[in-house]
Short mmCIF file of C-alpha atoms and ligand atoms in Angstrom, two decimals:
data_model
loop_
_atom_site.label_atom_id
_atom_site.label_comp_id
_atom_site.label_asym_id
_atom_site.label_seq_id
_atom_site.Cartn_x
_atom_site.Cartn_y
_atom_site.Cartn_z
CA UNK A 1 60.59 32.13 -43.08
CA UNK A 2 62.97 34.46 -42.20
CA UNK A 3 60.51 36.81 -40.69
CA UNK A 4 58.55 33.59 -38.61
CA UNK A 5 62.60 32.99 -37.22
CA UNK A 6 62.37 36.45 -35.90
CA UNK A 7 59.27 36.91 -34.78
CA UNK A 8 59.81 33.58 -32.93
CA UNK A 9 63.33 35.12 -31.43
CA UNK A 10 61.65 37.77 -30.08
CA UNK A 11 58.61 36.14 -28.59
CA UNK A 12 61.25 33.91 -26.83
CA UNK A 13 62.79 37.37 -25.51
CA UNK A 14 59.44 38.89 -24.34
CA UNK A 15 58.24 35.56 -22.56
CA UNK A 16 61.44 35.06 -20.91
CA UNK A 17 62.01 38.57 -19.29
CA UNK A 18 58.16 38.93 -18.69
CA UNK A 19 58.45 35.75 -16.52
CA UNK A 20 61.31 36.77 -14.61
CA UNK A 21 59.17 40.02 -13.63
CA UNK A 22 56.30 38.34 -12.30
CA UNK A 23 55.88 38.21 -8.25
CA UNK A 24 51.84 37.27 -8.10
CA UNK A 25 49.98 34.48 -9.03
CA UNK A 26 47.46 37.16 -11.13
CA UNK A 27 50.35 38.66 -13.14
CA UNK A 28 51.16 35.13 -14.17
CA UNK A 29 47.60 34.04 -15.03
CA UNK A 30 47.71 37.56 -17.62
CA UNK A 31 50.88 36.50 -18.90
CA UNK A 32 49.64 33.01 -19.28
CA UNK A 33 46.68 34.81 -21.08
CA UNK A 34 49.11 36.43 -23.40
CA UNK A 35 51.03 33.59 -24.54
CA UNK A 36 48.53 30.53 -24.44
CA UNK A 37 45.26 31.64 -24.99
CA UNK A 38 42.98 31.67 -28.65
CA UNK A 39 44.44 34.95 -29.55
CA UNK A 40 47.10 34.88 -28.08
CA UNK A 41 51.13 35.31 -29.13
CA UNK A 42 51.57 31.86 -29.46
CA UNK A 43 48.67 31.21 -31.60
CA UNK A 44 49.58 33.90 -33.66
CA UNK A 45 52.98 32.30 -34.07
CA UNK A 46 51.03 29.33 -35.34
CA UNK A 47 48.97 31.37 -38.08
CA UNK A 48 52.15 32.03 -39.27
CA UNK A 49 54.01 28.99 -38.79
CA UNK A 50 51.00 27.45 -40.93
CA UNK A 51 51.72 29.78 -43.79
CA UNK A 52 55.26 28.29 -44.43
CA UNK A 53 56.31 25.91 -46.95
CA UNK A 54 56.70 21.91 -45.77
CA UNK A 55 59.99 22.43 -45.82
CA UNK A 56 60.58 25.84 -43.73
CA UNK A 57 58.02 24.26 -41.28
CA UNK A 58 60.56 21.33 -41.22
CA UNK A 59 63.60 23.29 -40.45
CA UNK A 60 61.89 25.32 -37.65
CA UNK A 61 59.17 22.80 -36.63
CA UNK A 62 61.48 21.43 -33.42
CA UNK A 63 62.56 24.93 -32.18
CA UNK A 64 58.63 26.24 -32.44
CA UNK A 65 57.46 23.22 -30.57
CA UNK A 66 60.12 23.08 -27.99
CA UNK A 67 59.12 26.73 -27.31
CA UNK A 68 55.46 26.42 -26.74
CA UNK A 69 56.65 22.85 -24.40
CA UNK A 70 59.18 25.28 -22.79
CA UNK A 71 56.74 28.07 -21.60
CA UNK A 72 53.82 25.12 -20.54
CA UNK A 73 56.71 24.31 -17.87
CA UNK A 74 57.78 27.47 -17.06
CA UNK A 75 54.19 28.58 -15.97
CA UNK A 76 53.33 25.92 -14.29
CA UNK A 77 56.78 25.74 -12.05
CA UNK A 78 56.47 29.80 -11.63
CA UNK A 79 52.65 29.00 -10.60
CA UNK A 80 54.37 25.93 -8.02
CA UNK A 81 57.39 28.45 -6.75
CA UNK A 82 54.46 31.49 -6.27
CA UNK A 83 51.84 29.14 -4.43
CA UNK A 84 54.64 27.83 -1.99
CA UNK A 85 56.51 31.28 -1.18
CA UNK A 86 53.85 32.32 1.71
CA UNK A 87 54.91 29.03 3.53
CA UNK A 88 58.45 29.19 2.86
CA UNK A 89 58.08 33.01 4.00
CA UNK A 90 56.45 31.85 7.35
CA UNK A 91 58.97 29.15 8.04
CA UNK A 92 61.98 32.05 7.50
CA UNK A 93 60.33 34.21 9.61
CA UNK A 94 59.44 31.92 12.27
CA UNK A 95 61.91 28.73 12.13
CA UNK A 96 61.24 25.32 13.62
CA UNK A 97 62.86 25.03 16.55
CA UNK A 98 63.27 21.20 16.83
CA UNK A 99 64.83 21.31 20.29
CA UNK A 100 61.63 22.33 21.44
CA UNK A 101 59.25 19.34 20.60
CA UNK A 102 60.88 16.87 23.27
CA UNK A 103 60.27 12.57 22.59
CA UNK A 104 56.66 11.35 24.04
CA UNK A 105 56.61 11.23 27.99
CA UNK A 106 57.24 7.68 28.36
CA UNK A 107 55.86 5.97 31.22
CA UNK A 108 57.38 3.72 34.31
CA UNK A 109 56.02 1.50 37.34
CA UNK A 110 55.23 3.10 40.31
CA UNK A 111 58.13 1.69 42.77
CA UNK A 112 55.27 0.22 44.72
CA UNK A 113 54.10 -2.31 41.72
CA UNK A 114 57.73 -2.68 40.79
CA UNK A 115 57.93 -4.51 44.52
CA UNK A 116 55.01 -5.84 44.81
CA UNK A 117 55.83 -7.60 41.15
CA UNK A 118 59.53 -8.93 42.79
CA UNK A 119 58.31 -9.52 46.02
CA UNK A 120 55.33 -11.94 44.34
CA UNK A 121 58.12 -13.60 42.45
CA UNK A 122 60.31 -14.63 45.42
CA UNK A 123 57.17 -15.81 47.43
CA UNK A 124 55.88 -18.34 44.93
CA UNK A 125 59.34 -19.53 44.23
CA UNK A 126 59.77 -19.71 47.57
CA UNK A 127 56.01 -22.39 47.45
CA UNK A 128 53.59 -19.62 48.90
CA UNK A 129 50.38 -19.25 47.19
CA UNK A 130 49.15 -15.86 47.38
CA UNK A 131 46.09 -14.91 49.16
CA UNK A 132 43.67 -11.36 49.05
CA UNK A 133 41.57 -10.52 51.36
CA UNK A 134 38.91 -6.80 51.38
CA UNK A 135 40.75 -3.26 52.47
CA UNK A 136 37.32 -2.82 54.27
CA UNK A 137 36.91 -5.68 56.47
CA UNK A 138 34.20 -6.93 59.17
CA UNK A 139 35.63 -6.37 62.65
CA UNK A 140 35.99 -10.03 63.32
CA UNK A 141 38.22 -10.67 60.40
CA UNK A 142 40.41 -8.00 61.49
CA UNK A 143 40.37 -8.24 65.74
CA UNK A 144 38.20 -10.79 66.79
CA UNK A 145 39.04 -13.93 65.68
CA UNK A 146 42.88 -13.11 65.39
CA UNK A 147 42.53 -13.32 69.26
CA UNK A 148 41.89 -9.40 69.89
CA UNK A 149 38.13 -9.42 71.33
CA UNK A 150 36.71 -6.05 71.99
CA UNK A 151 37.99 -5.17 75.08
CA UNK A 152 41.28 -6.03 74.79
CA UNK A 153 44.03 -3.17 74.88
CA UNK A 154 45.92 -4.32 71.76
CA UNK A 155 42.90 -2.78 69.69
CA UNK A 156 44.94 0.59 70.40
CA UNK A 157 47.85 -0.58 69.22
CA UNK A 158 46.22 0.19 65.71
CA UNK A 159 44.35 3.62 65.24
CA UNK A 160 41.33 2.23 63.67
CA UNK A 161 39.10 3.76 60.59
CA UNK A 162 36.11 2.84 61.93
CA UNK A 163 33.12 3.21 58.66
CA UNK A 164 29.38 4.19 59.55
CA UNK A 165 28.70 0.73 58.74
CA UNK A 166 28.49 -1.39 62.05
CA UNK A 167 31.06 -3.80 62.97
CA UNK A 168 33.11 -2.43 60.02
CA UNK A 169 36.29 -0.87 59.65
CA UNK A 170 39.58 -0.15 56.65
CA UNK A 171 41.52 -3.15 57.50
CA UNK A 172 44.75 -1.98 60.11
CA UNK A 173 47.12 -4.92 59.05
CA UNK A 174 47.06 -7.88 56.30
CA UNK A 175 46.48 -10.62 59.07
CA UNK A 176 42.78 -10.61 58.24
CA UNK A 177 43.50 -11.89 55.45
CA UNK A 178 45.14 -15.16 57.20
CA UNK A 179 41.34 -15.92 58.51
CA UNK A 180 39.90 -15.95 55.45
CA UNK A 181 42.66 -18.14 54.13
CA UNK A 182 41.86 -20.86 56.42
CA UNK A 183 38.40 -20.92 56.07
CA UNK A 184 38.74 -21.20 52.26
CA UNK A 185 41.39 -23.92 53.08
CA UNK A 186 42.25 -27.01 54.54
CA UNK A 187 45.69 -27.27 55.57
CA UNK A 188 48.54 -28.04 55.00
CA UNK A 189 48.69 -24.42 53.08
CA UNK A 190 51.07 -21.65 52.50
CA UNK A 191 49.76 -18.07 52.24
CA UNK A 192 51.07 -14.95 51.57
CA UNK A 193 48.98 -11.43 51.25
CA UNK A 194 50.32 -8.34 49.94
CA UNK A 195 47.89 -5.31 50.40
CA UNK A 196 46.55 -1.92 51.49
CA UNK A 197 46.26 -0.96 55.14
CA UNK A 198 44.71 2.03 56.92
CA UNK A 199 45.29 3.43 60.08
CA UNK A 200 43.85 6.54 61.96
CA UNK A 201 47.15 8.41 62.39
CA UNK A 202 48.64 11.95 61.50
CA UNK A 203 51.06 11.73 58.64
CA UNK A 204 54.33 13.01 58.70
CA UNK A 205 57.62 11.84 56.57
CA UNK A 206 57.42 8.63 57.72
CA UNK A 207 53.76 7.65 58.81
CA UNK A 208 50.97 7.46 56.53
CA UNK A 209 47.33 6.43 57.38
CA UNK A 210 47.84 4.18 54.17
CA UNK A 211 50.44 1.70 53.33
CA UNK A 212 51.49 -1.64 52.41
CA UNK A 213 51.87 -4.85 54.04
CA UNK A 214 53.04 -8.56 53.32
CA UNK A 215 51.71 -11.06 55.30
CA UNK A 216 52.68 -14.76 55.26
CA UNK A 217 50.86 -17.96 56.85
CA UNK A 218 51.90 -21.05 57.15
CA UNK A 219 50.38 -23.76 58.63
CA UNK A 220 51.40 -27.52 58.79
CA UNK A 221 52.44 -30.43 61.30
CA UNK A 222 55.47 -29.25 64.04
CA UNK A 223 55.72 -26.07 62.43
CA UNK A 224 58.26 -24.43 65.02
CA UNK A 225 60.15 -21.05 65.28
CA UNK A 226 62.98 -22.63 63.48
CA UNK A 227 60.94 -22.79 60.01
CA UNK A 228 60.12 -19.22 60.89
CA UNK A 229 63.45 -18.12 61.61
CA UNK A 230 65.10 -19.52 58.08
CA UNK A 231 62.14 -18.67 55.71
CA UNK A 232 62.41 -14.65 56.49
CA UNK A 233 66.08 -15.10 56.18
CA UNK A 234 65.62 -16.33 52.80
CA UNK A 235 62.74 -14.46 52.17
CA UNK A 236 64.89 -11.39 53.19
CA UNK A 237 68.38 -12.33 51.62
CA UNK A 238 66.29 -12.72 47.86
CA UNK A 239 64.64 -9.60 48.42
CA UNK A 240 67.51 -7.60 49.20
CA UNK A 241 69.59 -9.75 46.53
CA UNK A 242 72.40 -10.49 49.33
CA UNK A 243 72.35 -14.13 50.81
CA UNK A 244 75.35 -12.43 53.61
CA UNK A 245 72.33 -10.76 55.07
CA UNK A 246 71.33 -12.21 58.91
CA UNK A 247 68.29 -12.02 61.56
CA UNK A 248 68.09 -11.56 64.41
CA UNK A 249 65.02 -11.96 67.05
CA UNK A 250 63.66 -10.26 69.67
CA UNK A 251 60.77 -11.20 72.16
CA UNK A 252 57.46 -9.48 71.32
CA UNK A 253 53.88 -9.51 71.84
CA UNK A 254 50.88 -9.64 69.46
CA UNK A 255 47.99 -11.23 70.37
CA UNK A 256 47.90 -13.44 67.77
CA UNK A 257 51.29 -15.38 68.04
CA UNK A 258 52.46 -17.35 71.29
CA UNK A 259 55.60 -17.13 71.53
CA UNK A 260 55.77 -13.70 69.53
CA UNK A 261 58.62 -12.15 67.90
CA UNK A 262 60.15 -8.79 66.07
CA UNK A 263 62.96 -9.68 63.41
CA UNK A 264 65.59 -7.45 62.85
CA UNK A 265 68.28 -7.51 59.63
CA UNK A 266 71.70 -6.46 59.51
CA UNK A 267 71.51 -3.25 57.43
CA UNK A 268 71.75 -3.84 53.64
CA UNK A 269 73.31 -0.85 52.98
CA UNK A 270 75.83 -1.04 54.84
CA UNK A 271 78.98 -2.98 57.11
CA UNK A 272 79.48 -0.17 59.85
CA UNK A 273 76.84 1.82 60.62
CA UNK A 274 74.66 4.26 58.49
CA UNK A 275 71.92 6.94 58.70
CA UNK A 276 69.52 4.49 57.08
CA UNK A 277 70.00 1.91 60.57
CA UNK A 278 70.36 4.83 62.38
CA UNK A 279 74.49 3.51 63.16
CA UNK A 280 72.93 0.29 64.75
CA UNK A 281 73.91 -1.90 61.99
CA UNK A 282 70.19 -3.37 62.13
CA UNK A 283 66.99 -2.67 60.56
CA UNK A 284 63.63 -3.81 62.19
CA UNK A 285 61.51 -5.57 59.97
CA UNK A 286 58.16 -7.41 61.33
CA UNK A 287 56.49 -8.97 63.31
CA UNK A 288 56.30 -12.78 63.72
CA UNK A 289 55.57 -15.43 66.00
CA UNK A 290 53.92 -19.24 66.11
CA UNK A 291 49.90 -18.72 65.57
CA UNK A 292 47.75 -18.50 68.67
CA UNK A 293 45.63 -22.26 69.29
CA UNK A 294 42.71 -19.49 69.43
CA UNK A 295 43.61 -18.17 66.06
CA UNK A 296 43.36 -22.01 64.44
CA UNK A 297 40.27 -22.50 66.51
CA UNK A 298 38.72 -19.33 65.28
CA UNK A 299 39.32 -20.94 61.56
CA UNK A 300 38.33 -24.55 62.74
CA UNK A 301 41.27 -25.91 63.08
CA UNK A 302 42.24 -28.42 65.36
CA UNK A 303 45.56 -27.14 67.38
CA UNK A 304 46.72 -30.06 68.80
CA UNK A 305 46.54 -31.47 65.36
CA UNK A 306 48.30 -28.22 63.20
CA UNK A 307 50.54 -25.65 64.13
CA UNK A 308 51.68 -22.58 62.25
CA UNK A 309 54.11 -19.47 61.89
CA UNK A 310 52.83 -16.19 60.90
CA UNK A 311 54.74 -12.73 59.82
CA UNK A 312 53.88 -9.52 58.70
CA UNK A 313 56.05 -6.29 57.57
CA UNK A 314 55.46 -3.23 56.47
CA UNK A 315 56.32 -3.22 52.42
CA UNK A 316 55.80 0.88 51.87
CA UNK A 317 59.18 0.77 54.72
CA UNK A 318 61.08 -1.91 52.32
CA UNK A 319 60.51 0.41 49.58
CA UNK A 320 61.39 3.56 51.23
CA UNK A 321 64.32 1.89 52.20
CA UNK A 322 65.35 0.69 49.14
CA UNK A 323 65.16 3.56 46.59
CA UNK A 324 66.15 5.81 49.68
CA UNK A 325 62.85 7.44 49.81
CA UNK A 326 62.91 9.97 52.43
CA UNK A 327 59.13 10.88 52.80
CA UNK A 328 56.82 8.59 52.53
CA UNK A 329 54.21 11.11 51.11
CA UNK A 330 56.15 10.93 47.48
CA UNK A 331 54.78 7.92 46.98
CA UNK A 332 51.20 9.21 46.28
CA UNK A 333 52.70 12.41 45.67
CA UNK A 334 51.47 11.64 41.63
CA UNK A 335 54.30 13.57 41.30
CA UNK A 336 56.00 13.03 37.81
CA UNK A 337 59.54 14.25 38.49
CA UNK A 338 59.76 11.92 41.64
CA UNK A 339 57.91 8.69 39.54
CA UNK A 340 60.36 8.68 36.56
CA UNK A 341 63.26 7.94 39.02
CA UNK A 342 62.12 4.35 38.42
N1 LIG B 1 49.84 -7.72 61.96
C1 LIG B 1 50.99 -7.27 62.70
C2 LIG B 1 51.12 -5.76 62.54
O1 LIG B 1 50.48 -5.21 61.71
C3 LIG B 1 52.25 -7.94 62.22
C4 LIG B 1 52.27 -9.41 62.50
C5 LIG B 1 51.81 -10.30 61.57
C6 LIG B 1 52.78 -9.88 63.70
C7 LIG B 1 51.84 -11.67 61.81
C8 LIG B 1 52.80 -11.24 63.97
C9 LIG B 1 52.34 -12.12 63.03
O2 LIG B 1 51.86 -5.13 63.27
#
């Protein structure tokens, strides 16, 4: 007994300080060898543990089985600590930097949808229905029957995209679209078209051969200038979220409208003058008027019967204007630094 309690004391020894010596996962497996296997020190410990008397085994029973528990745990958590050291090596040698991995990109509206979207809003609240029309249109949707036959000089007013197809063209201005409008309806109606137009022109900060328009059409019985006059001022004073705002009106010409108009707006962004008015305290903003008889009667409708106002501005301008966009390229830029501004 006395002998087993030594032998057992000095097995404890040997496992211990040959465990603390091991570095590779092959040394371990031998020592594993060593202890655990048939022949091994442990089983040898057994033979002898066998050979004592019931009530020797009893005394050292517990200490010889917590021993052969003990080294079943050590192994395996040496085997655990060996098979994770290359890891933990690589992430000493070559830490995490967690500044580095920035949050997802996240994503915004272009400031042209984020418009358009407000811009909707305030036309169907203010009873317009809104209309669409093609970017390329026939050449009578876009000149002829808006009172612009083929010979007359306001078709240079508007560079034209003329396509290989005949009697085709990229629309120059939304007020195609009021044709179509009133040949899919009757009136009394209330239009408005927000869209793409093209014209032939060199670009430079502030012209582009594409931008947007908004085009509104309404057509009813004694429609004057006066119903003109107070729906861009509201129209105008919601989009610009300042009901101070005024208009004022100038005498213009598009073939179109009789009488026709250009509307100006006291600057929104400002009380005195400012680079954005250029100091005039006004901004231009479209063109207007009371529809031409020859524009109803292009659309079969009877002018003595139904008269109408029409506008049209130039959104990409509102925009720039807005933000304080200074070159109107940006916006199709597909530029990311300028697109998360919004
Ligand atoms: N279509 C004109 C333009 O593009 C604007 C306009 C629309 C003028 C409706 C009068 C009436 O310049």
């Amino acid at each position: 007994m006395e002998r087993f309690k030594s032998n057992l004391l000095s097995t404890k020894k040997t496992f211990s300080s040959a465990l603390a010596s091991i570095s590779t996962l092959q040394e371990l497996t031998a020592l594993e060898a060593t202890f655990l296997e048939k022949n091994g020190l442990i089983a040898q410990l057994l033979q002898e543990f066998k050979a004592l008397s019931p009530e020797n085994k009893r005394s050292c029973g517990t200490e010889f089985n917590a021993f052969r528990e003990e080294i079943r745990t050590a192994i395996d958590a040496k085997k655990n600590a060996l098979l994770l050291s290359p890891v933990n090596n690589r992430i000493q040698s070559r830490p995490i930097d967690v500044t580095a991995y920035k949050s997802e990109p996240k994503g915004s509206l272009h400031p042209e949808t984020l418009a358009i979207q407000e811009l909707e809003n305030i036309l169907i609240t203010m009873g317009f229905q809104l209309a669409e029309g093609p970017e390329l249109e026939q050449e009578w949707y876009n000149f002829d029957a808006l009172n612009i036959p083929a010979t007359h000089p306001a078709r240079d007013m508007q560079d034209t995209f003329w396509v290989p197809q005949p009697h085709h063209l990229l629309r120059t201005h939304t007020s195609s679209v009021q044709i179509r409008a009133m040949q899919q309806q009757r009136p009394p109606l209330a239009i408005s078209a927000i869209g793409r137009v093209y014209r032939c022109e060199a670009t430079d900060a502030c012209h582009d051969y594409m931008f947007l328009q908004c085009e509104g059409l309404v057509i009813d019985k004694n429609i004057s200038l006066a119903n003109l006059f107070a729906t861009i001022k509201t129209l105008l004073q919601k989009l610009f979220h300042n009901n101070t705002l005024q208009i004022r009106v100038r005498p213009s010409y598009f073939p179109f409208v009789e009488p026709g108009v250009e509307i100006d707006l006291t600057c929104p962004f400002c009380s005195s003058g400012c680079p954005t008015c250029k100091r005039s305290r006004w901004i231009e903003i479209c063109g207007a008027g009371l529809v031409h008889p020859n524009v109803l009667r292009a659309a079969n409708i009877n002018p003595q019967e139904w008269s109408g106002f029409a506008f049209g501005f130039g959104l990409t301008r509102l925009i720039m204007l807005k933000y304080g966009i200074d070159d109107i390229r940006h916006l199709h830029s597909a530029k990311i630094e300028f697109l998360q501004q919004f």
